[in-house]
CSV table of C-alpha atoms in Angstrom, one decimal:
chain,number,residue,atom,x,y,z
K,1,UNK,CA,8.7,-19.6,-25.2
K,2,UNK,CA,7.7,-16.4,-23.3
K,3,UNK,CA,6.1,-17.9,-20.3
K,4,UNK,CA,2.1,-17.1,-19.4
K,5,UNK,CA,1.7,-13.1,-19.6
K,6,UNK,CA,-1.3,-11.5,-18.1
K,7,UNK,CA,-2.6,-7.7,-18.7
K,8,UNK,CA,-3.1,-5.9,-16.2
K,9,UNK,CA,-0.9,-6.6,-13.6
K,10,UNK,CA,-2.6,-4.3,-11.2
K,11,UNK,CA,-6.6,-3.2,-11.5
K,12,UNK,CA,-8.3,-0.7,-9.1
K,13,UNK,CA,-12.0,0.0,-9.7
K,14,UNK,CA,-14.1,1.1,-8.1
K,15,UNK,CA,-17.5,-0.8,-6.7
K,16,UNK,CA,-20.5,-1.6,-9.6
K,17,UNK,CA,-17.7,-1.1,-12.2
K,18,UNK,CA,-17.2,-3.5,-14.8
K,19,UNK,CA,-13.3,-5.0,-15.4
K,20,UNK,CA,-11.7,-7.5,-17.7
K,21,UNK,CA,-8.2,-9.0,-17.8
K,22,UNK,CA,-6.5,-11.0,-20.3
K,23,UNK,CA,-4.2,-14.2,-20.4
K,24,UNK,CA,-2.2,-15.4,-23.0
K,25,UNK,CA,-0.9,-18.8,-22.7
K,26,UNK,CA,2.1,-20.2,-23.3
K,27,UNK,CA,2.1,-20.9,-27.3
K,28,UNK,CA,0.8,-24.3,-28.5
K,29,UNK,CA,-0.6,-24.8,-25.1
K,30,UNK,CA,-4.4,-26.2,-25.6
K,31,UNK,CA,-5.7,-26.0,-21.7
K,32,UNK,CA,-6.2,-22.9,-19.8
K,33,UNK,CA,-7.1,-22.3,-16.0
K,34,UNK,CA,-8.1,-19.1,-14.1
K,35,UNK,CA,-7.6,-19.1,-10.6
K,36,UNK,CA,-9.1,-16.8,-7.9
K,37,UNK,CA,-6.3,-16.0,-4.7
K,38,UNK,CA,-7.4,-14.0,-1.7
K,39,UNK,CA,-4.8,-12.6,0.6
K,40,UNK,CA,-3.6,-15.7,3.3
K,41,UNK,CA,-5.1,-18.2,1.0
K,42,UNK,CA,-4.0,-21.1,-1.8
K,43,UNK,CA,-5.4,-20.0,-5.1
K,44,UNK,CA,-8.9,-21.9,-6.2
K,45,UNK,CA,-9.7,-23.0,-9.4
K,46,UNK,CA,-12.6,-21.2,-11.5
K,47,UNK,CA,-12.8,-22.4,-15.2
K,48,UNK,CA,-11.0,-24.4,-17.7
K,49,UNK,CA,-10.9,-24.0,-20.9
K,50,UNK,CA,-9.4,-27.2,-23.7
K,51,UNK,CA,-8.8,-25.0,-26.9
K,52,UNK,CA,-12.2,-22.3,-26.9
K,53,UNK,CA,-13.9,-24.7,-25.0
K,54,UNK,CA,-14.9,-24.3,-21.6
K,55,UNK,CA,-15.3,-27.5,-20.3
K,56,UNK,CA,-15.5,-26.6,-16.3
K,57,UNK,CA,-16.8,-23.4,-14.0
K,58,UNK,CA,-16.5,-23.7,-10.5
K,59,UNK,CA,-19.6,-22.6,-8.4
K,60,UNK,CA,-17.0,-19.7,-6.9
K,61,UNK,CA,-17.6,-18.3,-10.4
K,62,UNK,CA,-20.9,-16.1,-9.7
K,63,UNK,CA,-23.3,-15.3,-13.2
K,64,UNK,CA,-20.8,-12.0,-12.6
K,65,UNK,CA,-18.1,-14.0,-14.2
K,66,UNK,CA,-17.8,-14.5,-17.5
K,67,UNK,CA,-14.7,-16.1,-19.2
K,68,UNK,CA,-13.9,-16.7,-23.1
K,69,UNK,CA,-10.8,-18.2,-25.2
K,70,UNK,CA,-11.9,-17.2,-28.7
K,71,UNK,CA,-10.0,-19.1,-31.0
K,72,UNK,CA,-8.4,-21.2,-28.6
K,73,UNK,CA,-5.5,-18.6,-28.2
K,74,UNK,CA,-5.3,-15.7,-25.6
K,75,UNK,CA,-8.3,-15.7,-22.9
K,76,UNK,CA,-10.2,-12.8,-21.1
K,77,UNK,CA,-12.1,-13.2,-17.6
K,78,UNK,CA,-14.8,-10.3,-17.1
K,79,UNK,CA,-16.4,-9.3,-13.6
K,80,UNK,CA,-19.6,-7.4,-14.1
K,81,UNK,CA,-20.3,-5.3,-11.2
K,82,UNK,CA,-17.8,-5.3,-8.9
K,83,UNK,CA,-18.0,-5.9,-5.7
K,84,UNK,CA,-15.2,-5.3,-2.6
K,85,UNK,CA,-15.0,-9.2,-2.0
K,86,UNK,CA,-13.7,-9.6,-5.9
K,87,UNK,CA,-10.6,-7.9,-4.5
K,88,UNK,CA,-8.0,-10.8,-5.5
K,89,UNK,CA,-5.2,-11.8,-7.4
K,90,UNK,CA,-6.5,-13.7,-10.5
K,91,UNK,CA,-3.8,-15.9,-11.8
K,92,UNK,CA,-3.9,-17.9,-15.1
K,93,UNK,CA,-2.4,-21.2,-15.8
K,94,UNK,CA,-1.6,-23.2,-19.5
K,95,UNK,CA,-0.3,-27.0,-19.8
K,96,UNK,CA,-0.2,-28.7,-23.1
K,97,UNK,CA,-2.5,-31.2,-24.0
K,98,UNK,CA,-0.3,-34.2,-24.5
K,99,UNK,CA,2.6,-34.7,-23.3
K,100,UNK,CA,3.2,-32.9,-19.7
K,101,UNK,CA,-0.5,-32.3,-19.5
K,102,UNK,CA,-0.7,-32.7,-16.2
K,103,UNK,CA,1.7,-29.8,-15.1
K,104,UNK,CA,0.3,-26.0,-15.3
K,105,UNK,CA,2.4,-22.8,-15.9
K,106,UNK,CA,1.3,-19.5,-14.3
K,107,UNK,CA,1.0,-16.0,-15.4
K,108,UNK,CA,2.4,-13.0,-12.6
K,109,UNK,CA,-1.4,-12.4,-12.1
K,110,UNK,CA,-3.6,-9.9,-12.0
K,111,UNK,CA,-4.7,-8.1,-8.5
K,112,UNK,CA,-7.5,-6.8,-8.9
K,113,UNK,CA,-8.6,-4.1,-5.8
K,114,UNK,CA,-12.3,-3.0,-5.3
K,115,UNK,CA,-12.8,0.0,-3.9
W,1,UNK,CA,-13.3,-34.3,-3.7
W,2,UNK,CA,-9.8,-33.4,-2.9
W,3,UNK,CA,-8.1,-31.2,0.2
W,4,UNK,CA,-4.3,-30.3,1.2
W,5,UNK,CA,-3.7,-28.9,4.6
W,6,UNK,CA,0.2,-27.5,4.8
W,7,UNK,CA,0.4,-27.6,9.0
W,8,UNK,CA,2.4,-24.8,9.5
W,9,UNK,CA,1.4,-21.5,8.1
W,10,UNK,CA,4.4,-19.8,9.1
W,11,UNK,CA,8.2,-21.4,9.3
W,12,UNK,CA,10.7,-18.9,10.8
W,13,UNK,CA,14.7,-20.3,10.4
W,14,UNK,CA,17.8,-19.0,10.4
W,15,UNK,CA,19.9,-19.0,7.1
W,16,UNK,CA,22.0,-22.1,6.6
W,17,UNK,CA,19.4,-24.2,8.7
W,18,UNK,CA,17.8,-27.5,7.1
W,19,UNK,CA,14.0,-26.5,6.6
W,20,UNK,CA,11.0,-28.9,6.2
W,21,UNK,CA,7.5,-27.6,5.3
W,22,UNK,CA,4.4,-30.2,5.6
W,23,UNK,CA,2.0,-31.4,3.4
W,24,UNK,CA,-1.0,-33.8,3.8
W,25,UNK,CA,-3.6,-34.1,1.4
W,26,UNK,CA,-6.8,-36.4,1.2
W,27,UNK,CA,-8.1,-37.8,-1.9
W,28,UNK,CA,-10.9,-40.8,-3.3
W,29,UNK,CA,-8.7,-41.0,-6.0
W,30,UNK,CA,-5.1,-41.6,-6.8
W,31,UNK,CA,-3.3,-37.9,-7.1
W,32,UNK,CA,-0.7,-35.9,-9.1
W,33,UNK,CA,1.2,-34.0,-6.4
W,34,UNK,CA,3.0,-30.4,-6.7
W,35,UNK,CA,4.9,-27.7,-4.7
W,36,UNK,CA,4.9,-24.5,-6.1
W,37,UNK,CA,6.3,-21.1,-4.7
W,38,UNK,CA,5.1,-17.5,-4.6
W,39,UNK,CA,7.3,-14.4,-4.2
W,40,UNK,CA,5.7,-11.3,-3.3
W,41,UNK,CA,3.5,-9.4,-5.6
W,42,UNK,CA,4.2,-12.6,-8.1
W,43,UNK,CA,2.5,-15.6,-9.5
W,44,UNK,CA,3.3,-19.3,-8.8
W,45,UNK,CA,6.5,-21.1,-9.9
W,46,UNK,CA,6.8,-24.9,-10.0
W,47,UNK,CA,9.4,-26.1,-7.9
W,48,UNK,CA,9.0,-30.1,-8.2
W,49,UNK,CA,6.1,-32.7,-8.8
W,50,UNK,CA,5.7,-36.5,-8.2
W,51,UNK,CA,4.1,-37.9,-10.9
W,52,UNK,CA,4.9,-41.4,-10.8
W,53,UNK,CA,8.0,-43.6,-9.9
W,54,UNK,CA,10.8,-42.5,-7.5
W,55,UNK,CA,9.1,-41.4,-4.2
W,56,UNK,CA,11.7,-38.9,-3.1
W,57,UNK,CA,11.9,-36.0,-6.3
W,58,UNK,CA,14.3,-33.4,-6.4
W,59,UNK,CA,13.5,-30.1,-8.0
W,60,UNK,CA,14.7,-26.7,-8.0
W,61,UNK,CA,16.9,-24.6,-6.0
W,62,UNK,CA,17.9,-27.6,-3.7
W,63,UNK,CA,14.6,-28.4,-2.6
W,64,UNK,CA,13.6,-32.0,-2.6
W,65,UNK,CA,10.1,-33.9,-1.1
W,66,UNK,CA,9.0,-37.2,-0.4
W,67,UNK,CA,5.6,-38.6,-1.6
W,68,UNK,CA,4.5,-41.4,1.5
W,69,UNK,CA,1.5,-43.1,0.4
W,70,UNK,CA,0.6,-44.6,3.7
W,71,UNK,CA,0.8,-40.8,5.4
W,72,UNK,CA,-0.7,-38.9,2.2
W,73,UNK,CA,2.0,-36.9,3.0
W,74,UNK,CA,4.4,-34.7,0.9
W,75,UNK,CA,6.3,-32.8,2.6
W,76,UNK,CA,9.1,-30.2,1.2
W,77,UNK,CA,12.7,-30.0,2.5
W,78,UNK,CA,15.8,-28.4,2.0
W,79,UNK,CA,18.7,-29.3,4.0
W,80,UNK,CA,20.6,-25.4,4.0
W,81,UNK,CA,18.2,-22.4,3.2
W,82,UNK,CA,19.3,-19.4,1.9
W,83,UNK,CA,17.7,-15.5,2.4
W,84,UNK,CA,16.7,-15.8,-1.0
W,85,UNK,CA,14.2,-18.9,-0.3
W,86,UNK,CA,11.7,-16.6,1.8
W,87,UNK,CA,8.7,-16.7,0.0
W,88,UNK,CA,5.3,-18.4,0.4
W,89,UNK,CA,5.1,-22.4,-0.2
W,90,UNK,CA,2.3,-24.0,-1.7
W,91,UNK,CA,1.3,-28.0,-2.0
W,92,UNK,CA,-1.2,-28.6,-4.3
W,93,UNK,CA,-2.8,-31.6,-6.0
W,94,UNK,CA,-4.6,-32.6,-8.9
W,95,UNK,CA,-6.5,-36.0,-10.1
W,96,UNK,CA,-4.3,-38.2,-12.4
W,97,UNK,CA,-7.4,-40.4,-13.6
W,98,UNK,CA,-6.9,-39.1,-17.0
W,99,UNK,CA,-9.5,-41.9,-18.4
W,100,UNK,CA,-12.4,-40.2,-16.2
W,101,UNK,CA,-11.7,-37.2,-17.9
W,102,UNK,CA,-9.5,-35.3,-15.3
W,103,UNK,CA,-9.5,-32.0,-16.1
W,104,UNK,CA,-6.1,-32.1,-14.1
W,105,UNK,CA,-7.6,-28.7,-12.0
W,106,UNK,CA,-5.0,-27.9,-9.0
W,107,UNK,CA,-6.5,-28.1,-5.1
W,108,UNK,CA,-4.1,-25.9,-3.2
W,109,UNK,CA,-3.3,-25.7,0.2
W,110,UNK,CA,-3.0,-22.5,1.9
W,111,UNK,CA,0.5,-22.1,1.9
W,112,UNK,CA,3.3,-21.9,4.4
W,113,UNK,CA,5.2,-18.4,4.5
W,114,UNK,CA,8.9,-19.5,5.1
W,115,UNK,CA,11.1,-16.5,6.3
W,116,UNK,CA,15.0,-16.9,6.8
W,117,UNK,CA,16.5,-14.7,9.0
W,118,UNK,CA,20.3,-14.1,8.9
């Protein structure tokens, strides 16, 4: 058991630019969360996924957001045209679907800068 | 819908000092509860939950909190801190009704930076 891992740590783009990050879950884990967390501020839930299917969006998550889980393994969040309030960290999150479902494991995150 | 509100954004104390950080939260429905922490530059590690039973929980590095119904409070203490605990706190909360299809979704609060001092 390796923990959450999430590529890249660190994104800088620059504004209208299009970026995507990556999450892989702990193994065997079925659910997984993305998070948006703004400097001073508690992270906020975007989507969940149970296996490939994404079951919840948060209205935070514009039609510029886009996230997948094909294969219910490894999971990628895409931002289409940046814009200087994406600047975040984007943190990721797994918990099995039985048994401890109810507790979430993170990833380091990604922060992601807009320039 | 579900809100935390940690009271203290920023909890200075000297090292060796007992430390206790507050959380209240406000819920329709019957809650899983959670304090995580947050090093710099670093993503979120679990430090203790209440899920059911025993109201006081102990967790991780010495840190213990209580889960008071009445209050909806759960607030975080540690009775000697260390250099090493200055990081940012977060209480969070999710809904346990797993029959109405809880999706088990975390509402932070906006965390309390703790900073020992020596």
């Amino acid at each position: 058991d390796t923990g959450v891992s999430q590529d890249p740590r660190h994104k800088i783009t620059k504004r209208g630019q299009n970026v995507t990050f990556r999450c892989d879950p702990i193994s065997e884990h079925n659910r997984l969360y993305w998070y948006r967390q703004t400097l001073g501020q508690g992270p906020e839930f975007l989507t969940y996924f149970q296996n490939e299917a994404q079951l919840e969006k948060s209205r935070l998550l514009s039609d510029r957001f886009s996230a997948e889980r094909p294969k219910g393994s490894f999971s990628t969040l895409e931002i289409q045209r940046t814009e200087q309030g994406d600047s975040a960290m984007y943190l990721c999150a797994s918990s099995p679907l039985a048994g401890g479902r109810e507790t979430q494991y993170f990833g380091p995150g990604t922060r992601l800068l807009v320039l | 819908a579900q809100s935390v509100t940690q009271l203290d954004s920023q909890v200075p104390v000297f090292e060796e000092a007992p430390v206790e950080l507050r959380c209240n939260y406000s819920s329709s429905v019957s809650v899983y509860l959670f304090w995580y922490v947050q090093y710099p530059n670093q993503g979120l590690q679990l430090l203790l939950k209440y899920l059911s039973g025993s109201t006081l929980v102990k967790g991780i590095n010495g840190f213990e909190a209580e889960f008071n119904k009445s209050q909806t409070s759960f607030h975080l203490r540690k009775p000697s801190v260390h250099i090493s605990d200055t990081a940012e706190y977060f209480c969070a909360v999710s809904d346990r009704s797993y029959s109405g299809g809880s999706n088990y979704k975390l509402t932070f609060g906006k965390g309390t930076l703790l900073t020992v001092n020596p």
